[in-house]
């Protein structure tokens, strides 16, 4: 693209003539190293992974259907959620400025981070200012997105994940593979092994009973909770009207981090703002039911700036762009910013269920990841950027659209991203083939002639009437499917034949005998 | 009623029996079936693969072929093509078309139906007088299910078929993994999805798996043939057009 990319200034994101910046290369986890089809092929070979995933997603799918089905106004709640989110996106700059004002009024400090690099630097500086060299982490997608833990480590600061699943991933030196259940790809045996290996002083007799595993993690974390002076969190919601931040969770470890330390630093994607406090009513119903299939999540924490003598006395809010303005500037792509990271679309996606999250190469896997990742980080260099393969990592079955609590039309967004991608990549072999196909199909005479040639395929198919081996790029298809040879006669030539005409006349004659029909007689 | 039959490019070329059955069925129900001869393809494959300029002439041709106001309804034996006409033609016309195309597209969209919704919603019939004495399982295709919301309509039609033994397909609503070029671009993932779908189908012991879309049936049928399962695929229209006087005879399955 040739338009200039000027630096965005605080608050005035919309209407800028410049192309807004995407997330930079080399920072964070929005880009894998391999294209989806290749990465997926390896994951598909992992039977254990598929069993773990199949079982987990099937259970949570059932729970979600129960939890959403019991609400008589579920569809209206979804509409309300979608409407509030669209309204938010339409006046994001104004709402963010309001949020900044309110947080500041209540004694907090707001920082603006253009991308992951800036956000990481801001957080590291804030931690250093406290004199501490360790931080507690509340489970957060935003900090995963920018690779905060890795950055802090390079600055000599140790980050401790406190969410159980996130802790498992961290201890294993692994990457999360699910938005909500980052260790969904691990089973109990694997978790036990990770704990035995990585937690100092863990009981060597530890078994695989979930409660015992959780207890081991708790004992490990307890000491940290009591001693750590700094915590870093994300935010599920930030309320512009009041300056209130909110985190919802299941285990209570998040609340410990949000209340015990002296300093709290929250990194929040700018799209997480909501206009009014009352909007929480809608989202605190939509989110837990969609994500964990629960009526209500066990812990909902809310805080507004600082309260003298109670909780952290120093509060910082880092507002993260990292490609969100670029997505917002996209007429269609901005819909993806409505996402509340419930992960319902992952759990219903047949592709995710087979490949798992790592194949997507991003902290945002599954259907929404396939949309959001290229939006935030771009999809460049047709052949080399794995992100350009993400919009095609879907059969467009539409299950994600049905599940999404804020009604994001993910299939249509994928089709749109595919279009943007083909427009940008220019003349490829596929583009030529598509052009050629359209050229034939727009001329009925050519199409009919092509059908006749296709009929010749019968000769090639041999006696079985099917092709069992097709040349590239169709060889993957023919690995597991036979392809029927085109029949000798197309429908249109049958219809034009004496036999076709006679058959249709006979059918019409039968139809004419139906007394209960007032339609005109056959032609 | 004067019905414009859209054969779909795939149906016309590779699965003419499904289209013949559709034509015969509609004629037998007493309707005037016309086949605009210059019709070709709805352009779905192009749009789904990311190409929106290329199908402009296809969208235009479709609107012209079926724009004739004497055609009261446009019917096709394909949920995904109906979905394309109803949801994608507008997108293409808006982005790359002119005012004339936009008007034409809107007019045709309003009278376009997939076969089962046309029978049940427009004609108000569920019993089409069919006879099919076989064990059948039904796979609801994704586009029929989620783009067109045909819901139970195909099943209502099947339940009314004389002597049919309809068996429920477990996890019926799961995608078979076709997705057009998805099956080529992500062949391994698509095959994994297909394998599960085939397990569910063969587990029912059905002789026939039916659906409302030849493309999904090509995928499922191609897989069933490869594993020599003995279960065949037939388009819904072929079952609905089978009667006591001219029954559809099941050919020997490939073994
Ligand atoms: S896209 Fe929708 S379903 Fe998927 S995570 Fe976001 S809000 Fe949930």
Coordinates of N, CA and C and ligand atoms in Angstrom, one line a residue, chain A residues 179 338-346 368 400 403-406 408 410, ligand 1:
Chain A
X179 N -8.7 -19.9 24.0 CA -8.8 -18.6 24.6 C -9.1 -18.7 26.1
X338 N -16.0 -6.6 18.0 CA -17.1 -6.8 18.9 C -16.8 -8.0 19.8
X339 N -15.9 -8.9 19.5 CA -15.6 -10.1 20.2 C -15.4 -9.9 21.7
X340 N -16.1 -10.7 22.5 CA -15.8 -10.6 23.9 C -15.0 -11.8 24.4
X341 N -14.4 -12.5 23.5 CA -13.4 -13.6 23.9 C -14.1 -14.7 24.8
X342 N -15.3 -15.1 24.4 CA -16.0 -16.1 25.2 C -15.5 -17.5 24.8
X343 N -15.0 -17.6 23.6 CA -14.5 -18.9 23.0 C -15.6 -19.9 22.6
X344 N -16.9 -19.4 22.5 CA -17.9 -20.3 22.1 C -17.7 -20.8 20.6
X345 N -17.1 -19.9 19.8 CA -16.9 -20.2 18.4 C -15.9 -21.3 18.3
X346 N -14.9 -21.3 19.2 CA -13.9 -22.3 19.1 C -14.5 -23.7 19.4
X368 N -12.7 -17.1 15.4 CA -12.5 -15.6 15.6 C -11.0 -15.3 15.4
X400 N -20.0 -21.2 14.0 CA -19.5 -20.1 14.8 C -20.5 -18.9 14.9
X403 N -23.2 -19.6 17.3 CA -22.9 -19.7 18.7 C -22.5 -18.3 19.3
X404 N -22.1 -17.4 18.4 CA -21.5 -16.1 18.9 C -22.5 -15.3 19.7
X405 N -22.2 -15.0 21.0 CA -23.2 -14.2 21.8 C -23.4 -12.8 21.3
X406 N -22.4 -12.2 20.5 CA -22.7 -10.9 19.9 C -22.9 -10.9 18.4
X408 N -21.4 -12.1 15.7 CA -20.4 -11.7 14.7 C -20.6 -12.7 13.6
X410 N -19.0 -14.4 11.4 CA -17.6 -14.8 11.1 C -17.5 -15.4 9.7
Ligands
LIG1 S1 -16.3 -14.3 18.1 FE1 -18.1 -14.5 19.3 S2 -18.2 -16.6 19.9 FE2 -16.1 -16.2 19.2 S3 -15.0 -15.7 21.1 FE3 -15.7 -13.8 20.2 S4 -17.6 -13.4 21.2 FE4 -17.1 -15.5 21.5

